[in-house]
């Protein structure tokens, strides 16, 4: 048995006996032992696809018929909060069998489309629509949110419209807000002051009336990030981002524009670092793209994970990327569309949802992957695989669409994993899916 599982079992046993003496805990305390359901009464798959899990893993359908669930988070009373696009935020109570036994609408707001975060003390709820992020006072006991306050405004509502929100576990005074590019190749965003293709941080203790203005205020956590949808904290509270890179990419080779898009550019796992300090490093977009398949870029000798330009010229070429841009720490297969991620409790693995994209034939994505991590002697967390790893070595698949075959998946026919969150007891993950049917799965080791 893995030492982590041994520790977890012991911990649960201790909590379990503590609970026997105090069964009057309101709702589901995060300390309470909760069974993992093999199925949930009345929850029958409305989707037509079949899933498979890696050996040692199992999954259970927890909820179906939701409105595009995008982000999931547990409150301090063990209620699962779900941001449902076009609907708002719902709170779900888990009954004694581990299935949902009650649902309450916390916020009814059709504008909400992606971002959801709770402060570390669980008392402030953050949500986003394309132009604005708001905070509310949140009461976990009653699952109610009150007192809407705009915290960030003026987010350019063109192009990518998800505004991922994250509060560092050790810095309840900071809010991280990610904003993608205006289009596939947003040339203007090469200047970070456009306020697109960047991640920013805002000081919540000094929020001006009406909220921070996204483009001109706060500080940077990297720029040249095409669409950094997943914002993830490691065990040192350092930030990692997962990025959806470009579509339909070509490379000018010997004067001819050659389609290289099937396996280029790779999707990215980027190290963004300490959110309390401004990070003004450029990560390459919209000029430097990450090599996923070097073999089709025939006029250069690349390794996976290095960066290329579409049309090299006298003033800017691939070597300029190597000098000026921060490449990803690890690459993922082109068009996988990574959109969220969470570490396990001992920071040995990062789990990432690959949403899948229209831009690859045969298709890819539509699955959840596991990226092994290690703690370096410096104390920093880092992927086990080197940056030039082939995808098959950098990560493994945990949950995937097995029917239809991944190759023929589309957004309408396959799992579209979105937000991932762990149960507070560390025993299982909850994974949203926003394809033709909105669903939440429980994913666990068994
Ligand atoms: C749901 O289950 C929890 C935990 O067992 C329990 O406290 C709560 O009363 C139940 N709610 C409903 C509506 O059945
Ligand atoms: C050279 O390439 C860079 C990066 O793509 C571009 O910004 C610049 O305009 C190009 N210069 C010329 C002369 O085409």
PDB file of N, CA and C in Angstrom, residues 75-149:
ATOM      1  N   UNK A  75     -17.311  23.561   0.335  1.00  0.00           N
ATOM      2  CA  UNK A  75     -17.340  24.567   1.394  1.00  0.00           C
ATOM      3  C   UNK A  75     -16.896  23.919   2.710  1.00  0.00           C
ATOM      4  N   UNK A  76     -16.853  24.710   3.772  1.00  0.00           N
ATOM      5  CA  UNK A  76     -16.304  24.223   5.037  1.00  0.00           C
ATOM      6  C   UNK A  76     -17.238  23.255   5.762  1.00  0.00           C
ATOM      7  N   UNK A  77     -18.484  23.126   5.264  1.00  0.00           N
ATOM      8  CA  UNK A  77     -19.406  22.145   5.847  1.00  0.00           C
ATOM      9  C   UNK A  77     -19.519  20.902   4.968  1.00  0.00           C
ATOM     10  N   UNK A  78     -18.654  20.796   3.975  1.00  0.00           N
ATOM     11  CA  UNK A  78     -18.659  19.601   3.132  1.00  0.00           C
ATOM     12  C   UNK A  78     -19.720  19.589   2.051  1.00  0.00           C
ATOM     13  N   UNK A  79     -20.277  20.753   1.728  1.00  0.00           N
ATOM     14  CA  UNK A  79     -21.213  20.833   0.590  1.00  0.00           C
ATOM     15  C   UNK A  79     -20.409  21.065  -0.681  1.00  0.00           C
ATOM     16  N   UNK A  80     -20.818  20.391  -1.736  1.00  0.00           N
ATOM     17  CA  UNK A  80     -20.157  20.567  -3.029  1.00  0.00           C
ATOM     18  C   UNK A  80     -20.807  21.747  -3.753  1.00  0.00           C
ATOM     19  N   UNK A  81     -20.012  22.787  -4.006  1.00  0.00           N
ATOM     20  CA  UNK A  81     -20.522  23.941  -4.760  1.00  0.00           C
ATOM     21  C   UNK A  81     -20.137  23.767  -6.225  1.00  0.00           C
ATOM     22  N   UNK A  82     -21.085  24.024  -7.105  1.00  0.00           N
ATOM     23  CA  UNK A  82     -20.847  23.864  -8.547  1.00  0.00           C
ATOM     24  C   UNK A  82     -21.250  25.144  -9.262  1.00  0.00           C
ATOM     25  N   UNK A  83     -20.333  25.691 -10.058  1.00  0.00           N
ATOM     26  CA  UNK A  83     -20.719  26.785 -10.937  1.00  0.00           C
ATOM     27  C   UNK A  83     -21.280  26.179 -12.217  1.00  0.00           C
ATOM     28  N   UNK A  84     -22.553  26.452 -12.464  1.00  0.00           N
ATOM     29  CA  UNK A  84     -23.206  25.950 -13.672  1.00  0.00           C
ATOM     30  C   UNK A  84     -23.420  27.129 -14.615  1.00  0.00           C
ATOM     31  N   UNK A  85     -22.817  27.036 -15.805  1.00  0.00           N
ATOM     32  CA  UNK A  85     -22.874  28.129 -16.767  1.00  0.00           C
ATOM     33  C   UNK A  85     -24.317  28.466 -17.130  1.00  0.00           C
ATOM     34  N   UNK A  86     -24.630  29.749 -17.093  1.00  0.00           N
ATOM     35  CA  UNK A  86     -25.960  30.194 -17.493  1.00  0.00           C
ATOM     36  C   UNK A  86     -27.009  29.983 -16.424  1.00  0.00           C
ATOM     37  N   UNK A  87     -26.593  29.492 -15.273  1.00  0.00           N
ATOM     38  CA  UNK A  87     -27.546  29.218 -14.200  1.00  0.00           C
ATOM     39  C   UNK A  87     -27.097  29.904 -12.910  1.00  0.00           C
ATOM     40  N   UNK A  88     -25.865  29.672 -12.521  1.00  0.00           N
ATOM     41  CA  UNK A  88     -25.359  30.279 -11.295  1.00  0.00           C
ATOM     42  C   UNK A  88     -24.547  29.285 -10.493  1.00  0.00           C
ATOM     43  N   UNK A  89     -24.693  29.359  -9.160  1.00  0.00           N
ATOM     44  CA  UNK A  89     -23.956  28.449  -8.286  1.00  0.00           C
ATOM     45  C   UNK A  89     -24.959  27.642  -7.476  1.00  0.00           C
ATOM     46  N   UNK A  90     -24.746  26.334  -7.437  1.00  0.00           N
ATOM     47  CA  UNK A  90     -25.602  25.455  -6.639  1.00  0.00           C
ATOM     48  C   UNK A  90     -24.763  24.790  -5.553  1.00  0.00           C
ATOM     49  N   UNK A  91     -25.410  24.465  -4.426  1.00  0.00           N
ATOM     50  CA  UNK A  91     -24.741  23.745  -3.329  1.00  0.00           C
ATOM     51  C   UNK A  91     -25.418  22.391  -3.182  1.00  0.00           C
ATOM     52  N   UNK A  92     -24.608  21.362  -3.079  1.00  0.00           N
ATOM     53  CA  UNK A  92     -25.131  19.997  -3.039  1.00  0.00           C
ATOM     54  C   UNK A  92     -24.702  19.330  -1.736  1.00  0.00           C
ATOM     55  N   UNK A  93     -25.684  18.871  -0.984  1.00  0.00           N
ATOM     56  CA  UNK A  93     -25.406  18.168   0.265  1.00  0.00           C
ATOM     57  C   UNK A  93     -25.193  16.695  -0.044  1.00  0.00           C
ATOM     58  N   UNK A  94     -24.154  16.126   0.541  1.00  0.00           N
ATOM     59  CA  UNK A  94     -23.903  14.700   0.338  1.00  0.00           C
ATOM     60  C   UNK A  94     -24.524  13.942   1.502  1.00  0.00           C
ATOM     61  N   UNK A  95     -25.365  12.990   1.158  1.00  0.00           N
ATOM     62  CA  UNK A  95     -26.051  12.209   2.181  1.00  0.00           C
ATOM     63  C   UNK A  95     -25.155  11.124   2.754  1.00  0.00           C
ATOM     64  N   UNK A  96     -25.723  10.323   3.634  1.00  0.00           N
ATOM     65  CA  UNK A  96     -24.951   9.295   4.338  1.00  0.00           C
ATOM     66  C   UNK A  96     -24.366   8.259   3.380  1.00  0.00           C
ATOM     67  N   UNK A  97     -24.947   8.121   2.179  1.00  0.00           N
ATOM     68  CA  UNK A  97     -24.410   7.154   1.205  1.00  0.00           C
ATOM     69  C   UNK A  97     -23.366   7.775   0.269  1.00  0.00           C
ATOM     70  N   UNK A  98     -23.070   9.054   0.466  1.00  0.00           N
ATOM     71  CA  UNK A  98     -22.080   9.709  -0.400  1.00  0.00           C
ATOM     72  C   UNK A  98     -22.687  10.280  -1.664  1.00  0.00           C
ATOM     73  N   UNK A  99     -23.994  10.083  -1.860  1.00  0.00           N
ATOM     74  CA  UNK A  99     -24.683  10.653  -3.031  1.00  0.00           C
ATOM     75  C   UNK A  99     -25.321  11.989  -2.643  1.00  0.00           C
ATOM     76  N   UNK A 100     -25.723  12.740  -3.643  1.00  0.00           N
ATOM     77  CA  UNK A 100     -26.357  14.034  -3.373  1.00  0.00           C
ATOM     78  C   UNK A 100     -27.773  13.799  -2.852  1.00  0.00           C
ATOM     79  N   UNK A 101     -28.079  14.363  -1.681  1.00  0.00           N
ATOM     80  CA  UNK A 101     -29.449  14.198  -1.160  1.00  0.00           C
ATOM     81  C   UNK A 101     -30.225  15.508  -1.107  1.00  0.00           C
ATOM     82  N   UNK A 102     -29.556  16.622  -1.371  1.00  0.00           N
ATOM     83  CA  UNK A 102     -30.274  17.904  -1.399  1.00  0.00           C
ATOM     84  C   UNK A 102     -29.464  18.916  -2.199  1.00  0.00           C
ATOM     85  N   UNK A 103     -30.164  19.780  -2.923  1.00  0.00           N
ATOM     86  CA  UNK A 103     -29.499  20.799  -3.747  1.00  0.00           C
ATOM     87  C   UNK A 103     -30.168  22.141  -3.483  1.00  0.00           C
ATOM     88  N   UNK A 104     -29.333  23.155  -3.371  1.00  0.00           N
ATOM     89  CA  UNK A 104     -29.855  24.490  -3.116  1.00  0.00           C
ATOM     90  C   UNK A 104     -29.194  25.469  -4.095  1.00  0.00           C
ATOM     91  N   UNK A 105     -29.966  26.396  -4.620  1.00  0.00           N
ATOM     92  CA  UNK A 105     -29.368  27.422  -5.473  1.00  0.00           C
ATOM     93  C   UNK A 105     -28.773  28.506  -4.578  1.00  0.00           C
ATOM     94  N   UNK A 106     -27.475  28.706  -4.703  1.00  0.00           N
ATOM     95  CA  UNK A 106     -26.790  29.726  -3.901  1.00  0.00           C
ATOM     96  C   UNK A 106     -26.866  31.068  -4.617  1.00  0.00           C
ATOM     97  N   UNK A 107     -26.579  31.057  -5.917  1.00  0.00           N
ATOM     98  CA  UNK A 107     -26.652  32.277  -6.720  1.00  0.00           C
ATOM     99  C   UNK A 107     -27.361  31.935  -8.022  1.00  0.00           C
ATOM    100  N   UNK A 108     -28.423  32.656  -8.325  1.00  0.00           N
ATOM    101  CA  UNK A 108     -29.082  32.503  -9.617  1.00  0.00           C
ATOM    102  C   UNK A 108     -28.624  33.687 -10.463  1.00  0.00           C
ATOM    103  N   UNK A 109     -27.718  33.429 -11.398  1.00  0.00           N
ATOM    104  CA  UNK A 109     -27.165  34.513 -12.221  1.00  0.00           C
ATOM    105  C   UNK A 109     -26.697  33.904 -13.537  1.00  0.00           C
ATOM    106  N   UNK A 110     -27.464  34.176 -14.589  1.00  0.00           N
ATOM    107  CA  UNK A 110     -27.186  33.555 -15.887  1.00  0.00           C
ATOM    108  C   UNK A 110     -25.870  34.014 -16.509  1.00  0.00           C
ATOM    109  N   UNK A 111     -25.344  35.140 -16.012  1.00  0.00           N
ATOM    110  CA  UNK A 111     -24.077  35.648 -16.559  1.00  0.00           C
ATOM    111  C   UNK A 111     -22.878  34.815 -16.125  1.00  0.00           C
ATOM    112  N   UNK A 112     -23.025  34.123 -14.999  1.00  0.00           N
ATOM    113  CA  UNK A 112     -21.865  33.379 -14.477  1.00  0.00           C
ATOM    114  C   UNK A 112     -21.509  32.270 -15.465  1.00  0.00           C
ATOM    115  N   UNK A 113     -20.202  32.161 -15.776  1.00  0.00           N
ATOM    116  CA  UNK A 113     -19.859  31.180 -16.817  1.00  0.00           C
ATOM    117  C   UNK A 113     -18.661  30.306 -16.497  1.00  0.00           C
ATOM    118  N   UNK A 114     -17.885  30.618 -15.473  1.00  0.00           N
ATOM    119  CA  UNK A 114     -16.753  29.723 -15.226  1.00  0.00           C
ATOM    120  C   UNK A 114     -16.171  29.823 -13.817  1.00  0.00           C
ATOM    121  N   UNK A 115     -15.696  31.016 -13.442  1.00  0.00           N
ATOM    122  CA  UNK A 115     -14.875  31.145 -12.237  1.00  0.00           C
ATOM    123  C   UNK A 115     -15.660  30.944 -10.954  1.00  0.00           C
ATOM    124  N   UNK A 116     -15.048  30.205 -10.017  1.00  0.00           N
ATOM    125  CA  UNK A 116     -15.632  29.947  -8.697  1.00  0.00           C
ATOM    126  C   UNK A 116     -14.490  29.688  -7.737  1.00  0.00           C
ATOM    127  N   UNK A 117     -14.470  30.420  -6.626  1.00  0.00           N
ATOM    128  CA  UNK A 117     -13.427  30.181  -5.623  1.00  0.00           C
ATOM    129  C   UNK A 117     -13.980  30.561  -4.262  1.00  0.00           C
ATOM    130  N   UNK A 118     -13.452  29.914  -3.233  1.00  0.00           N
ATOM    131  CA  UNK A 118     -13.799  30.271  -1.859  1.00  0.00           C
ATOM    132  C   UNK A 118     -12.532  30.764  -1.182  1.00  0.00           C
ATOM    133  N   UNK A 119     -12.681  31.717  -0.269  1.00  0.00           N
ATOM    134  CA  UNK A 119     -11.532  32.131   0.535  1.00  0.00           C
ATOM    135  C   UNK A 119     -11.119  30.944   1.411  1.00  0.00           C
ATOM    136  N   UNK A 120      -9.859  30.912   1.882  1.00  0.00           N
ATOM    137  CA  UNK A 120      -9.415  29.777   2.699  1.00  0.00           C
ATOM    138  C   UNK A 120     -10.283  29.549   3.950  1.00  0.00           C
ATOM    139  N   UNK A 121     -10.868  30.596   4.520  1.00  0.00           N
ATOM    140  CA  UNK A 121     -11.747  30.388   5.687  1.00  0.00           C
ATOM    141  C   UNK A 121     -13.170  30.034   5.283  1.00  0.00           C
ATOM    142  N   UNK A 122     -13.428  29.979   3.985  1.00  0.00           N
ATOM    143  CA  UNK A 122     -14.737  29.554   3.492  1.00  0.00           C
ATOM    144  C   UNK A 122     -15.832  30.603   3.614  1.00  0.00           C
ATOM    145  N   UNK A 123     -15.467  31.818   4.013  1.00  0.00           N
ATOM    146  CA  UNK A 123     -16.509  32.815   4.297  1.00  0.00           C
ATOM    147  C   UNK A 123     -16.728  33.818   3.169  1.00  0.00           C
ATOM    148  N   UNK A 124     -15.877  33.774   2.147  1.00  0.00           N
ATOM    149  CA  UNK A 124     -16.077  34.664   0.998  1.00  0.00           C
ATOM    150  C   UNK A 124     -16.081  33.827  -0.269  1.00  0.00           C
ATOM    151  N   UNK A 125     -17.099  34.059  -1.082  1.00  0.00           N
ATOM    152  CA  UNK A 125     -17.268  33.317  -2.330  1.00  0.00           C
ATOM    153  C   UNK A 125     -16.960  34.255  -3.488  1.00  0.00           C
ATOM    154  N   UNK A 126     -16.178  33.785  -4.444  1.00  0.00           N
ATOM    155  CA  UNK A 126     -15.852  34.578  -5.634  1.00  0.00           C
ATOM    156  C   UNK A 126     -16.414  33.874  -6.861  1.00  0.00           C
ATOM    157  N   UNK A 127     -17.022  34.645  -7.745  1.00  0.00           N
ATOM    158  CA  UNK A 127     -17.567  34.092  -8.990  1.00  0.00           C
ATOM    159  C   UNK A 127     -17.257  35.062 -10.123  1.00  0.00           C
ATOM    160  N   UNK A 128     -17.284  34.539 -11.356  1.00  0.00           N
ATOM    161  CA  UNK A 128     -16.996  35.425 -12.488  1.00  0.00           C
ATOM    162  C   UNK A 128     -17.966  35.248 -13.637  1.00  0.00           C
ATOM    163  N   UNK A 129     -18.175  36.367 -14.320  1.00  0.00           N
ATOM    164  CA  UNK A 129     -18.773  36.401 -15.647  1.00  0.00           C
ATOM    165  C   UNK A 129     -17.684  36.972 -16.555  1.00  0.00           C
ATOM    166  N   UNK A 130     -17.917  37.034 -17.873  1.00  0.00           N
ATOM    167  CA  UNK A 130     -16.839  37.484 -18.765  1.00  0.00           C
ATOM    168  C   UNK A 130     -16.284  38.864 -18.387  1.00  0.00           C
ATOM    169  N   UNK A 131     -17.117  39.866 -18.092  1.00  0.00           N
ATOM    170  CA  UNK A 131     -16.530  41.185 -17.802  1.00  0.00           C
ATOM    171  C   UNK A 131     -16.163  41.441 -16.345  1.00  0.00           C
ATOM    172  N   UNK A 132     -16.723  40.661 -15.400  1.00  0.00           N
ATOM    173  CA  UNK A 132     -16.653  41.061 -13.989  1.00  0.00           C
ATOM    174  C   UNK A 132     -16.449  39.855 -13.067  1.00  0.00           C
ATOM    175  N   UNK A 133     -15.695  40.078 -11.984  1.00  0.00           N
ATOM    176  CA  UNK A 133     -15.643  39.090 -10.896  1.00  0.00           C
ATOM    177  C   UNK A 133     -16.241  39.732  -9.655  1.00  0.00           C
ATOM    178  N   UNK A 134     -17.049  38.965  -8.924  1.00  0.00           N
ATOM    179  CA  UNK A 134     -17.723  39.468  -7.724  1.00  0.00           C
ATOM    180  C   UNK A 134     -17.355  38.630  -6.500  1.00  0.00           C
ATOM    181  N   UNK A 135     -17.478  39.257  -5.341  1.00  0.00           N
ATOM    182  CA  UNK A 135     -17.390  38.498  -4.093  1.00  0.00           C
ATOM    183  C   UNK A 135     -18.728  38.581  -3.368  1.00  0.00           C
ATOM    184  N   UNK A 136     -18.966  37.581  -2.512  1.00  0.00           N
ATOM    185  CA  UNK A 136     -20.151  37.528  -1.638  1.00  0.00           C
ATOM    186  C   UNK A 136     -19.711  37.019  -0.271  1.00  0.00           C
ATOM    187  N   UNK A 137     -20.409  37.420   0.774  1.00  0.00           N
ATOM    188  CA  UNK A 137     -20.244  36.745   2.060  1.00  0.00           C
ATOM    189  C   UNK A 137     -20.933  35.394   1.920  1.00  0.00           C
ATOM    190  N   UNK A 138     -20.274  34.338   2.380  1.00  0.00           N
ATOM    191  CA  UNK A 138     -20.858  33.004   2.222  1.00  0.00           C
ATOM    192  C   UNK A 138     -21.007  32.340   3.584  1.00  0.00           C
ATOM    193  N   UNK A 139     -22.202  31.797   3.828  1.00  0.00           N
ATOM    194  CA  UNK A 139     -22.477  31.077   5.068  1.00  0.00           C
ATOM    195  C   UNK A 139     -22.663  29.600   4.719  1.00  0.00           C
ATOM    196  N   UNK A 140     -21.675  28.793   5.078  1.00  0.00           N
ATOM    197  CA  UNK A 140     -21.703  27.374   4.688  1.00  0.00           C
ATOM    198  C   UNK A 140     -22.834  26.622   5.389  1.00  0.00           C
ATOM    199  N   UNK A 141     -23.168  27.025   6.615  1.00  0.00           N
ATOM    200  CA  UNK A 141     -24.217  26.303   7.357  1.00  0.00           C
ATOM    201  C   UNK A 141     -25.555  26.393   6.627  1.00  0.00           C
ATOM    202  N   UNK A 142     -25.836  27.570   6.072  1.00  0.00           N
ATOM    203  CA  UNK A 142     -27.125  27.757   5.399  1.00  0.00           C
ATOM    204  C   UNK A 142     -27.002  27.756   3.872  1.00  0.00           C
ATOM    205  N   UNK A 143     -25.763  27.665   3.383  1.00  0.00           N
ATOM    206  CA  UNK A 143     -25.483  27.677   1.936  1.00  0.00           C
ATOM    207  C   UNK A 143     -26.080  28.930   1.283  1.00  0.00           C
ATOM    208  N   UNK A 144     -25.833  30.067   1.910  1.00  0.00           N
ATOM    209  CA  UNK A 144     -26.353  31.316   1.350  1.00  0.00           C
ATOM    210  C   UNK A 144     -25.219  32.309   1.102  1.00  0.00           C
ATOM    211  N   UNK A 145     -25.367  33.056   0.014  1.00  0.00           N
ATOM    212  CA  UNK A 145     -24.394  34.086  -0.355  1.00  0.00           C
ATOM    213  C   UNK A 145     -25.110  35.425  -0.335  1.00  0.00           C
ATOM    214  N   UNK A 146     -24.509  36.401   0.314  1.00  0.00           N
ATOM    215  CA  UNK A 146     -25.145  37.720   0.422  1.00  0.00           C
ATOM    216  C   UNK A 146     -24.125  38.820   0.164  1.00  0.00           C
ATOM    217  N   UNK A 147     -24.608  39.986  -0.225  1.00  0.00           N
ATOM    218  CA  UNK A 147     -23.756  41.164  -0.336  1.00  0.00           C
ATOM    219  C   UNK A 147     -22.836  41.131  -1.538  1.00  0.00           C
ATOM    220  N   UNK A 148     -23.392  41.234  -2.731  1.00  0.00           N
ATOM    221  CA  UNK A 148     -22.563  41.210  -3.943  1.00  0.00           C
ATOM    222  C   UNK A 148     -21.661  42.448  -4.018  1.00  0.00           C
ATOM    223  N   UNK A 149     -20.369  42.208  -4.242  1.00  0.00           N
ATOM    224  CA  UNK A 149     -19.406  43.302  -4.411  1.00  0.00           C
ATOM    225  C   UNK A 149     -18.559  43.015  -5.645  1.00  0.00           C
TER     226      UNK A 149
END
